[in-house]
mmCIF file of C-alpha atoms in Angstrom:
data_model
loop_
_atom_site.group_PDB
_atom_site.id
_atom_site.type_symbol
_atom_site.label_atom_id
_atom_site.label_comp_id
_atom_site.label_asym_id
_atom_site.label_seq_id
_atom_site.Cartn_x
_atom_site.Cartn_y
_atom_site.Cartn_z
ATOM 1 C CA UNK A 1 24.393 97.342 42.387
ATOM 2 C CA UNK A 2 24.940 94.493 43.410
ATOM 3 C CA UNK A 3 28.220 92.239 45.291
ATOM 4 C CA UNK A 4 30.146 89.682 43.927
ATOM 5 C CA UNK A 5 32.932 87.707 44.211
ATOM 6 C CA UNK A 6 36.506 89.373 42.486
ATOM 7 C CA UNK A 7 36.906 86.080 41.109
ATOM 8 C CA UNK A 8 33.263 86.430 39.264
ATOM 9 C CA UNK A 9 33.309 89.790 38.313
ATOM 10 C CA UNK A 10 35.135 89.637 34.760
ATOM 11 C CA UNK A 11 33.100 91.644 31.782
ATOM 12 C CA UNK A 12 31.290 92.988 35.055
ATOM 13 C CA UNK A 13 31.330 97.252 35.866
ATOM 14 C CA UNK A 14 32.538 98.951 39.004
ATOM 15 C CA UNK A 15 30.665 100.938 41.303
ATOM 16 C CA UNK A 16 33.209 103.208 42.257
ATOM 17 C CA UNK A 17 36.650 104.050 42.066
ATOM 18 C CA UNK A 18 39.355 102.071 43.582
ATOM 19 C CA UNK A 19 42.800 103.723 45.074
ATOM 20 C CA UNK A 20 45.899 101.800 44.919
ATOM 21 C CA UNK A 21 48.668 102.461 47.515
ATOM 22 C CA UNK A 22 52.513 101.530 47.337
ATOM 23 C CA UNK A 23 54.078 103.768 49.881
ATOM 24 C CA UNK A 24 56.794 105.543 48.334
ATOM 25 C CA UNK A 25 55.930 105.084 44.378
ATOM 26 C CA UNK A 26 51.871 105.235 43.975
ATOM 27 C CA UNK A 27 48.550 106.370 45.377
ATOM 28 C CA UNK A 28 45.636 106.936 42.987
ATOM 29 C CA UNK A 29 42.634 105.542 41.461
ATOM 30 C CA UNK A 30 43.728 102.267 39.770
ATOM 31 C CA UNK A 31 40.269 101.183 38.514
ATOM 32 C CA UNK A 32 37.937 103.826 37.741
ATOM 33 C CA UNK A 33 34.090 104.015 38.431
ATOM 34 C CA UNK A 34 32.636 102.574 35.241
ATOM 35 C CA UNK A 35 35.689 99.971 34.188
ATOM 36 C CA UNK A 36 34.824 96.969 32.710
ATOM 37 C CA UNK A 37 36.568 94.185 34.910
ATOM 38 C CA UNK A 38 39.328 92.395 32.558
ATOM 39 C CA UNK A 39 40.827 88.504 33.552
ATOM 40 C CA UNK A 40 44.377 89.961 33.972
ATOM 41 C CA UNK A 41 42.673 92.919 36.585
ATOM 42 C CA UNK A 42 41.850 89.966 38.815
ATOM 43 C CA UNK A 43 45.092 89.390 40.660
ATOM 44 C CA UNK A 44 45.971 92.932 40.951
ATOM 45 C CA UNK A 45 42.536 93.566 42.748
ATOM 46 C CA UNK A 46 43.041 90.553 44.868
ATOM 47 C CA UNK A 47 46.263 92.059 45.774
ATOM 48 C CA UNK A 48 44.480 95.630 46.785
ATOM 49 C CA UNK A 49 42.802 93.585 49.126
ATOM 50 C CA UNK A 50 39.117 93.281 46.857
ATOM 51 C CA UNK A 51 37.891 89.651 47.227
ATOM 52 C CA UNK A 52 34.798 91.025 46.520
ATOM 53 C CA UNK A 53 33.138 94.006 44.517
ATOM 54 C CA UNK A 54 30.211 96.398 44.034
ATOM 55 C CA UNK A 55 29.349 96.047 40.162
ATOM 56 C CA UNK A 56 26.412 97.174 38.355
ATOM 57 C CA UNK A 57 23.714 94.688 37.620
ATOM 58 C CA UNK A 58 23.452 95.596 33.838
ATOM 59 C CA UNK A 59 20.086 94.639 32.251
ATOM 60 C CA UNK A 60 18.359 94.510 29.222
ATOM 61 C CA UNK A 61 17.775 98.450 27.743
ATOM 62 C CA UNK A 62 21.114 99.867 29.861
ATOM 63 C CA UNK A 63 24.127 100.547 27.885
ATOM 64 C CA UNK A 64 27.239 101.293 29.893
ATOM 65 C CA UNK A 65 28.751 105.123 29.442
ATOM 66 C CA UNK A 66 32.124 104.023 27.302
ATOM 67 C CA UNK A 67 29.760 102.260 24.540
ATOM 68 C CA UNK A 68 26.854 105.250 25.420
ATOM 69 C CA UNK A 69 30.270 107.844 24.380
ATOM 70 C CA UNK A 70 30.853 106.011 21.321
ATOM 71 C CA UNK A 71 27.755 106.643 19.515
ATOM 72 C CA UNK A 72 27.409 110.047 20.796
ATOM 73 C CA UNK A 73 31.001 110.423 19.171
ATOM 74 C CA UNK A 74 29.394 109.003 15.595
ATOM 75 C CA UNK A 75 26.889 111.712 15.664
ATOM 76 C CA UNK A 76 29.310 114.205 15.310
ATOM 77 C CA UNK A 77 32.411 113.482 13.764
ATOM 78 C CA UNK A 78 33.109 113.976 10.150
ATOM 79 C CA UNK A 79 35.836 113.947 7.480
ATOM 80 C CA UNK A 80 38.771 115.933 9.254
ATOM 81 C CA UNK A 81 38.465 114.660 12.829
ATOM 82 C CA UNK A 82 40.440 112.712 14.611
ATOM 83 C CA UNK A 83 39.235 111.092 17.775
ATOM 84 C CA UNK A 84 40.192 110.193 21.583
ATOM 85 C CA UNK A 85 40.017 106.446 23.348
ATOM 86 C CA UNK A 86 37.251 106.562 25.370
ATOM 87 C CA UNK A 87 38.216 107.474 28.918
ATOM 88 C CA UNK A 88 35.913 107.603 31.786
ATOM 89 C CA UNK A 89 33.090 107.876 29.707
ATOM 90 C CA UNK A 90 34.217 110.459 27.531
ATOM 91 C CA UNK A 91 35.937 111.357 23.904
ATOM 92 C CA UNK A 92 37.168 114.322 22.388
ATOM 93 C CA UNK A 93 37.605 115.349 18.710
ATOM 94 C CA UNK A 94 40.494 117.229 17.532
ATOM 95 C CA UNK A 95 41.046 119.237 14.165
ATOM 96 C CA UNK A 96 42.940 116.846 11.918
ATOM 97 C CA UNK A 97 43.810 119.504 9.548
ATOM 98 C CA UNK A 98 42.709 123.419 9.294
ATOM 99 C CA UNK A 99 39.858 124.517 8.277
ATOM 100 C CA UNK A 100 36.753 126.138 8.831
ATOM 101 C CA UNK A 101 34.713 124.675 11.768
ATOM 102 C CA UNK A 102 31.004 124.411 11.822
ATOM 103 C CA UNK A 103 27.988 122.941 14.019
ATOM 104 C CA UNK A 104 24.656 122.611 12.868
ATOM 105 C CA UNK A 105 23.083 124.405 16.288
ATOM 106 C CA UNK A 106 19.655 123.296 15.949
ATOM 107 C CA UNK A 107 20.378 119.469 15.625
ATOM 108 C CA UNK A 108 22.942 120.112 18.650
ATOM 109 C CA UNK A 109 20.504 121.542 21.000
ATOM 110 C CA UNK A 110 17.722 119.158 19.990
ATOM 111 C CA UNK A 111 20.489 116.382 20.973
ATOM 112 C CA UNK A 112 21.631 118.581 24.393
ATOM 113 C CA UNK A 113 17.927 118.917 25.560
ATOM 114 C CA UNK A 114 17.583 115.267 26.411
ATOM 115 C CA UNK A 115 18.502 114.303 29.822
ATOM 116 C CA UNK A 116 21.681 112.260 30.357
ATOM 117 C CA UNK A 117 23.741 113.250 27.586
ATOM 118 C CA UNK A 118 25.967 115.818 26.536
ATOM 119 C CA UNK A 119 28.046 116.979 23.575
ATOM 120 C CA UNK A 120 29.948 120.568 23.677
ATOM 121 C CA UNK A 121 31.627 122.030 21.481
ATOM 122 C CA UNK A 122 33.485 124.855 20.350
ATOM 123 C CA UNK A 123 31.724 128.016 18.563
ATOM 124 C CA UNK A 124 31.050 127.030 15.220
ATOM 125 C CA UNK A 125 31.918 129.492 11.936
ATOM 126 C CA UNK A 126 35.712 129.913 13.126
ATOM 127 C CA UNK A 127 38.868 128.784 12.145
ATOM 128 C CA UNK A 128 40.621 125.977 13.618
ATOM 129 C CA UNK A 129 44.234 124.315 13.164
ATOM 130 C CA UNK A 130 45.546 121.401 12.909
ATOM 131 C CA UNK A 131 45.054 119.941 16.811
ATOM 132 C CA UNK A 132 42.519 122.082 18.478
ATOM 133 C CA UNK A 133 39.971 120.093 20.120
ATOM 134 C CA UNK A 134 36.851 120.931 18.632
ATOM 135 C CA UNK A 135 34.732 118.873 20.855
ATOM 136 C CA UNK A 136 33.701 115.981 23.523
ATOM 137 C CA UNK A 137 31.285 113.485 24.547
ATOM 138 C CA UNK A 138 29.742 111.808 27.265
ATOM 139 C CA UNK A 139 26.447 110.659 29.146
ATOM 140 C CA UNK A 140 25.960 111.457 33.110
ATOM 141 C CA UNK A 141 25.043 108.768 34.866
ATOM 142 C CA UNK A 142 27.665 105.218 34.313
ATOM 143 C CA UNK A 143 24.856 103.613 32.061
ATOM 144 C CA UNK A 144 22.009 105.048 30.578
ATOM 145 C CA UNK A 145 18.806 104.034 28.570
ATOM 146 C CA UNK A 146 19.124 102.567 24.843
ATOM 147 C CA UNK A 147 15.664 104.308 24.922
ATOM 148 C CA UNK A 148 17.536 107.433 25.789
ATOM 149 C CA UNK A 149 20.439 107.156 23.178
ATOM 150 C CA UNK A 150 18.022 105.995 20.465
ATOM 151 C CA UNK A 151 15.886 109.584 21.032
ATOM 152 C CA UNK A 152 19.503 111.102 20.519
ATOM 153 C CA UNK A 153 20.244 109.549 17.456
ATOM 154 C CA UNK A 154 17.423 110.578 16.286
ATOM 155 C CA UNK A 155 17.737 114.151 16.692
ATOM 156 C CA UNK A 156 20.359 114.520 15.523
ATOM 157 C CA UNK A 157 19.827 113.051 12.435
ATOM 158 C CA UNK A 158 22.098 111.131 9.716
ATOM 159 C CA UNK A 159 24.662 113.477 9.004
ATOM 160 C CA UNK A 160 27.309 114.441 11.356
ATOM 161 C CA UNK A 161 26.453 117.846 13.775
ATOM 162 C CA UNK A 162 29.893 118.964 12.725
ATOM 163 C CA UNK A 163 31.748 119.289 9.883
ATOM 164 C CA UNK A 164 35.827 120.512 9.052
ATOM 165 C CA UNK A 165 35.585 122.629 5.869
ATOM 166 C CA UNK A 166 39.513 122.741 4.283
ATOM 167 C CA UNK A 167 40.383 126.352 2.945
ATOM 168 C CA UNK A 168 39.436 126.332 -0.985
ATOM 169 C CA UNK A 169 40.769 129.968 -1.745
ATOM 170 C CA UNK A 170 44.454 130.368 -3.295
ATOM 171 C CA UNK A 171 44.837 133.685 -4.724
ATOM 172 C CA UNK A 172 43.720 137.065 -4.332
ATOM 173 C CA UNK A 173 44.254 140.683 -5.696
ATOM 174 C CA UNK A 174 44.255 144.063 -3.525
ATOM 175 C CA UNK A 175 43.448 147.139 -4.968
ATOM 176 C CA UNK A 176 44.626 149.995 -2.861
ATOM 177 C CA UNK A 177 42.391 153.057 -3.400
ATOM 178 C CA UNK A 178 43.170 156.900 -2.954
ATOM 179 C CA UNK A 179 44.871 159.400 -4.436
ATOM 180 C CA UNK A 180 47.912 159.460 -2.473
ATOM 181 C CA UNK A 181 48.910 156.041 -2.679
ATOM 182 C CA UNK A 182 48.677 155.820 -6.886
ATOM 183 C CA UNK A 183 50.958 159.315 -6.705
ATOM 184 C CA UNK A 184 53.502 157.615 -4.477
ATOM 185 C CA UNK A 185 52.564 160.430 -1.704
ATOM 186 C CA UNK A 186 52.365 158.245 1.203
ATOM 187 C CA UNK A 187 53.532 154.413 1.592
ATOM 188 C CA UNK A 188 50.799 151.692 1.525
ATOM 189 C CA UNK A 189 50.476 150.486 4.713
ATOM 190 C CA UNK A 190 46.823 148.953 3.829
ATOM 191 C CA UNK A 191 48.039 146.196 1.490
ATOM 192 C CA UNK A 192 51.100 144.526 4.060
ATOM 193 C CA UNK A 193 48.490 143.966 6.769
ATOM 194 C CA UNK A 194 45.822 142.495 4.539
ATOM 195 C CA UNK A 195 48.471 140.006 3.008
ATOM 196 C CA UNK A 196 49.499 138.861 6.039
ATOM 197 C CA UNK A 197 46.229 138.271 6.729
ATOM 198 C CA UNK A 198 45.340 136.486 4.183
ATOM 199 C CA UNK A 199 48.671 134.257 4.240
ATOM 200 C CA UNK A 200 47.000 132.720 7.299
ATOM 201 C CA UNK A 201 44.588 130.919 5.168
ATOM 202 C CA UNK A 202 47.298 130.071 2.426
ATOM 203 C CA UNK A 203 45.429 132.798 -0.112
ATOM 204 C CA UNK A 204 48.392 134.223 -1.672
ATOM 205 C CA UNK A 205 48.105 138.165 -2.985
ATOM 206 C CA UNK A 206 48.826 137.517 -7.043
ATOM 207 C CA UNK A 207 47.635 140.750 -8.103
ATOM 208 C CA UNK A 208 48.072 144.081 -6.577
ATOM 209 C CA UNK A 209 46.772 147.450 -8.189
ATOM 210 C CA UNK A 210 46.687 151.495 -6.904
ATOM 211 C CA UNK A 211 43.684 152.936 -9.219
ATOM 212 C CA UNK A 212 43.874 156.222 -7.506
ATOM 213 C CA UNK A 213 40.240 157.893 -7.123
ATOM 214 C CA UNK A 214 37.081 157.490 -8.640
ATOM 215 C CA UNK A 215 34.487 155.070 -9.694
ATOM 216 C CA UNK A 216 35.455 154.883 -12.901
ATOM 217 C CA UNK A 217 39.427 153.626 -11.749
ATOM 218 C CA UNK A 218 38.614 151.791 -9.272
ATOM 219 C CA UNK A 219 35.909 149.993 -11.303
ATOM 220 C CA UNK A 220 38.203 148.960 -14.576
ATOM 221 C CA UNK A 221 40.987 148.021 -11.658
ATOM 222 C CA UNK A 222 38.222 145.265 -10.281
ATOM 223 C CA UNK A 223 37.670 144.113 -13.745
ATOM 224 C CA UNK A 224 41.512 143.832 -14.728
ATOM 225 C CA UNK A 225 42.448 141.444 -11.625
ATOM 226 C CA UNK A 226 38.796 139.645 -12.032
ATOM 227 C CA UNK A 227 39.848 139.003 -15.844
ATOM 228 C CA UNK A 228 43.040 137.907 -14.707
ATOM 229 C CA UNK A 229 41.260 134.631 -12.732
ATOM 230 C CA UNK A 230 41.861 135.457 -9.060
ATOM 231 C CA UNK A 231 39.913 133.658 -6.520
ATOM 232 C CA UNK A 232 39.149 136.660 -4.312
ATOM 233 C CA UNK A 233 39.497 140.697 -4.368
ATOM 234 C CA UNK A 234 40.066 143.151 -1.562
ATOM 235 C CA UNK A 235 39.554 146.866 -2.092
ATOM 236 C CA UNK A 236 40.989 148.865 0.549
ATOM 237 C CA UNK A 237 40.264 152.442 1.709
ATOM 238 C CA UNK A 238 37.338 154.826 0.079
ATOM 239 C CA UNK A 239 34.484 152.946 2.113
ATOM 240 C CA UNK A 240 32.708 156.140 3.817
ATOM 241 C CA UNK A 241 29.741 157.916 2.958
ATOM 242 C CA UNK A 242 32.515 160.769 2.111
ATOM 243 C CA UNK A 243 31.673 162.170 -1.523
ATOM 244 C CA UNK A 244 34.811 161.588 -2.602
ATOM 245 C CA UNK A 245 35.280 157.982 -0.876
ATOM 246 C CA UNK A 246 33.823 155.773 -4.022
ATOM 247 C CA UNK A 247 35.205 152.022 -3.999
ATOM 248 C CA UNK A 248 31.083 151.034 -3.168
ATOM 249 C CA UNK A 249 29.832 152.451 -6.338
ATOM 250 C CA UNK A 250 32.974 151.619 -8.534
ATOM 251 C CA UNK A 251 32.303 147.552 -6.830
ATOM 252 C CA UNK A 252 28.630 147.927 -8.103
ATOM 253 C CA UNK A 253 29.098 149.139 -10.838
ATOM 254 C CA UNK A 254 31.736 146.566 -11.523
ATOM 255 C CA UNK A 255 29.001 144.484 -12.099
ATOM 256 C CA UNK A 256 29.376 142.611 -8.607
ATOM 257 C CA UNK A 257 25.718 141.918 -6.564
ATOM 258 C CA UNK A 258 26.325 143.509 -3.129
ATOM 259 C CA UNK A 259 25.423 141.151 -0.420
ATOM 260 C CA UNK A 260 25.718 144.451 2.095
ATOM 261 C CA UNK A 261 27.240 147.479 2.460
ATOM 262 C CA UNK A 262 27.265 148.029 5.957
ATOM 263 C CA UNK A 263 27.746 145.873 9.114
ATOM 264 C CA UNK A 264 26.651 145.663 12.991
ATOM 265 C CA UNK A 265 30.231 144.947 13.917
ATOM 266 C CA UNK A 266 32.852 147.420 15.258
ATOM 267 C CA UNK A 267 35.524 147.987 14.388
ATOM 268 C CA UNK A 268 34.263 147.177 10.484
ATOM 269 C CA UNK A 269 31.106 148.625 10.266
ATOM 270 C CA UNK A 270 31.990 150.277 6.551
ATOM 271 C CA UNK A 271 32.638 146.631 5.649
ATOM 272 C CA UNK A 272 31.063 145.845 1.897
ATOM 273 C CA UNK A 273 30.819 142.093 0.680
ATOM 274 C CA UNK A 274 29.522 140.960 -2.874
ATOM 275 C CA UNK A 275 29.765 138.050 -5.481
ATOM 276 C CA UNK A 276 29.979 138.606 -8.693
ATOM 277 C CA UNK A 277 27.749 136.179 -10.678
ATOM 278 C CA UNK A 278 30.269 133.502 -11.211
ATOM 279 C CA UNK A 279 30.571 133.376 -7.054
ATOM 280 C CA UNK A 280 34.204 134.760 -6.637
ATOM 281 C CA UNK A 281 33.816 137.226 -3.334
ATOM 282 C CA UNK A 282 35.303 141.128 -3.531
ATOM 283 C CA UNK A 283 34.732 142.822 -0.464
ATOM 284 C CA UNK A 284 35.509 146.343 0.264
ATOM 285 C CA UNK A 285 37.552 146.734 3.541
ATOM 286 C CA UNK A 286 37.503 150.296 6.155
ATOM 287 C CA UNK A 287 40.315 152.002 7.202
ATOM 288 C CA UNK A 288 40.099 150.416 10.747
ATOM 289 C CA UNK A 289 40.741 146.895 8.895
ATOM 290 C CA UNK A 290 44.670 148.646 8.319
ATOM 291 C CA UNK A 291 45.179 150.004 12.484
ATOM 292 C CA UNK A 292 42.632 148.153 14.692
ATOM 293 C CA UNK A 293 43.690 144.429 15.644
ATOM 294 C CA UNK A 294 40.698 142.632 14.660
ATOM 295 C CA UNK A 295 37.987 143.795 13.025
ATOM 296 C CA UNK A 296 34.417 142.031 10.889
ATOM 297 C CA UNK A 297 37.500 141.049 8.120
ATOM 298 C CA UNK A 298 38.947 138.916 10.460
ATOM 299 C CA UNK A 299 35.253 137.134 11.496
ATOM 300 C CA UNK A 300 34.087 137.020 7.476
ATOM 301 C CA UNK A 301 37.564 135.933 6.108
ATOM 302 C CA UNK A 302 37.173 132.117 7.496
ATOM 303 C CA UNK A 303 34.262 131.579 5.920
ATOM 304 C CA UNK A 304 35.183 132.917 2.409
ATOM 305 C CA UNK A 305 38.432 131.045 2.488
ATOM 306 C CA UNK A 306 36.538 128.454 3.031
ATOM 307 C CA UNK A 307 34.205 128.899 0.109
ATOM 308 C CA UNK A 308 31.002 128.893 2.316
ATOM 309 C CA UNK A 309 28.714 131.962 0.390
ATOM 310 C CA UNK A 310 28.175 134.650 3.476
ATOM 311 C CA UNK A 311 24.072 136.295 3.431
ATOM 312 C CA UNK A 312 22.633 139.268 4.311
ATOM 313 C CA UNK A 313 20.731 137.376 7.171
ATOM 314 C CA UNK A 314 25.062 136.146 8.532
ATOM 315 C CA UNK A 315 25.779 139.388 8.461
ATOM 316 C CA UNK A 316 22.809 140.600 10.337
ATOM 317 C CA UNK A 317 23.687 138.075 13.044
ATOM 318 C CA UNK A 318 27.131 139.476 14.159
ATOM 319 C CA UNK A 319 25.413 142.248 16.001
ATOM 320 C CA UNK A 320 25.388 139.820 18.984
ATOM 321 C CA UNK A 321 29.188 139.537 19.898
ATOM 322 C CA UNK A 322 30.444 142.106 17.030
ATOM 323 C CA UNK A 323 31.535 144.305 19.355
ATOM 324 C CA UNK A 324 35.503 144.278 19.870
ATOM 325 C CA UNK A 325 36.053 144.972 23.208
ATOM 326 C CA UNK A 326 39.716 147.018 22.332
ATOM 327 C CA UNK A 327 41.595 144.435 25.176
ATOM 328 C CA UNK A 328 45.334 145.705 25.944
ATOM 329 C CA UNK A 329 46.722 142.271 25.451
ATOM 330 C CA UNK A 330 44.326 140.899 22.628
ATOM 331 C CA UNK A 331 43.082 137.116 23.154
ATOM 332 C CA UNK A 332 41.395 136.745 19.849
ATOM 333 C CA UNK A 333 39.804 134.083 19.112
ATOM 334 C CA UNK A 334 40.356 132.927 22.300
ATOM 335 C CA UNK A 335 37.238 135.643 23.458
ATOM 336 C CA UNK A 336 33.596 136.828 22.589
ATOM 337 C CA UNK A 337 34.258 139.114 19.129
ATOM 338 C CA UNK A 338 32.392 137.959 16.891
ATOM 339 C CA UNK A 339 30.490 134.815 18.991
#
């Protein structure tokens, strides 16, 4: 630090924060630690009472927090992002549009592990809408090393740690398994729940079928709605290891490559998810998927409406977080299913 005249101290930084007082209308900080001194900030200092100021004596290799923010903001915003003024140091991205958002964790962490900055974000692999922050950035100290910044940069890489995927999927088919929904026994409740579902994500429901029973029904019901061009399918019901509970095989034998039958998520672990060989997605959803309020659809559906291909190895990874904790007043995704 170092003192200088107010007069002097244009293009100059502040040490610390300055209150203004004007009994009756204002008291608060009118210049904040780390502003840049502008020519017309003179006379209102001088009127506070500042002839003279603490600034910081920038040298050569220090870059001051506002221009330190900026190029932590370049390292992670992408197509989709809109952006904050830098204020105090610090700018946050916000979902331009919805979408699917992601963050490479590796690069993040490699950035995160230096000292002196910071970027945090939101968990990556969920849906977002139009105006949810997704993120912000800042260094600790009021200036920092270009050494420092340059090491960031360089962990992080050329392409940006984030990206906003837009939903690809329009149209999808349901097939409603069982019996008693093809003989008009009982009313399908299964098919108005996934719809609205999938309306969330603008997929709209073009084909709708009720096989009955059977792998050989449920099989030629798949093929009928995959000739018929839809972007995704949905079987519903018939996803036990019950002898008579056969959407798995009639999906295989559909000619779709299953991805897994199984999941370590609850409610959903009957979940099935394949691809047949020109990439459109049919999964195979449990019963809980029609009562429970979220459930492994509702953490796999975001990425598939997205287009991003799910693995074996994702699927694997939900363990951690895949269990729904049944909350009263549910909060999702505003709380740890499926993160």
């Amino acid at each position: 630090m170092k003192l200088i005249s107010t007069q002097e101290a244009v293009g100059h930084v502040l040490c610390h924060d300055m209150t203004q007082i004007i009994p009756g209308q204002y008291k608060d900080a009118r210049f904040r630690k780390g502003h840049v001194v502008r020519e017309e900030d003179v006379p209102v200092l001088l009127s506070m009472g500042k002839e003279r100021l603490y600034v910081w004596e920038l040298v050569p290799g220090m870059v001051h927090e506002d221009d330190a923010a900026e190029r932590l903001c370049a390292l992670c915003r992408n197509e989709g992002m809109d952006r904050s003024a830098v204020k105090e140091g610090k700018i946050e991205l916000t979902a331009a549009r919805e979408g699917l958002f992601l963050v490479d964790s590796r690069r993040l962490n490699a950035v995160n592990a230096l000292e002196d900055v910071m970027i945090a974000t939101r968990h990556g692999g969920t849906a977002v809408r139009k105006g949810d922050k997704l993120a912000g950035t800042r260094v600790i100290p009021l200036v920092i090393q270009e050494e420092t910044l340059r090491r960031a940069e360089e962990a992080a890489g050329s392409v940006p740690l984030l990206e906003l995927l837009p939903w690809k999927l329009n149209t999808a088919a349901v097939i409603a398994t069982g019996s008693e929904v093809a003989k008009g026994l009982i009313q399908d409740s299964f098919t108005p729940v996934v719809e609205r579902k999938l309306t969330e994500f603008g997929i709209r429901t073009v084909e709708r079928r009720t096989p009955g029973d059977g792998i050989e029904a449920v099989k030629n019901a798949v093929l009928e709605v995959k000739a018929a061009g839809v972007d995704l399918i949905l079987c519903t019901g018939g996803m036990s290891v019950d002898p008579d509970d056969n959407t798995p095989g009639a999906i295989k034998h559909a000619g779709a490559q299953i991805v897994s039958y199984g999941a370590p998520v609850l409610p959903g672990a009957m979940f099935l998810l394949g691809y047949f060989e020109d990439g459109t997605p049919v999964m195979g959803l449990p019963g809980c998927v029609m009562y429970a309020k979220r459930t492994i659809f509702d953490l796999v559906l975001p990425k598939i409406a997205a287009g991003v291909s799910v693995t074996r190895a994702d699927i694997a990874r939900m363990g951690e977080g895949g269990l729904c904790l049944g909350c009263e007043a549910c909060a999702y995704p505003n709380c740890g299913f499926g993160k």
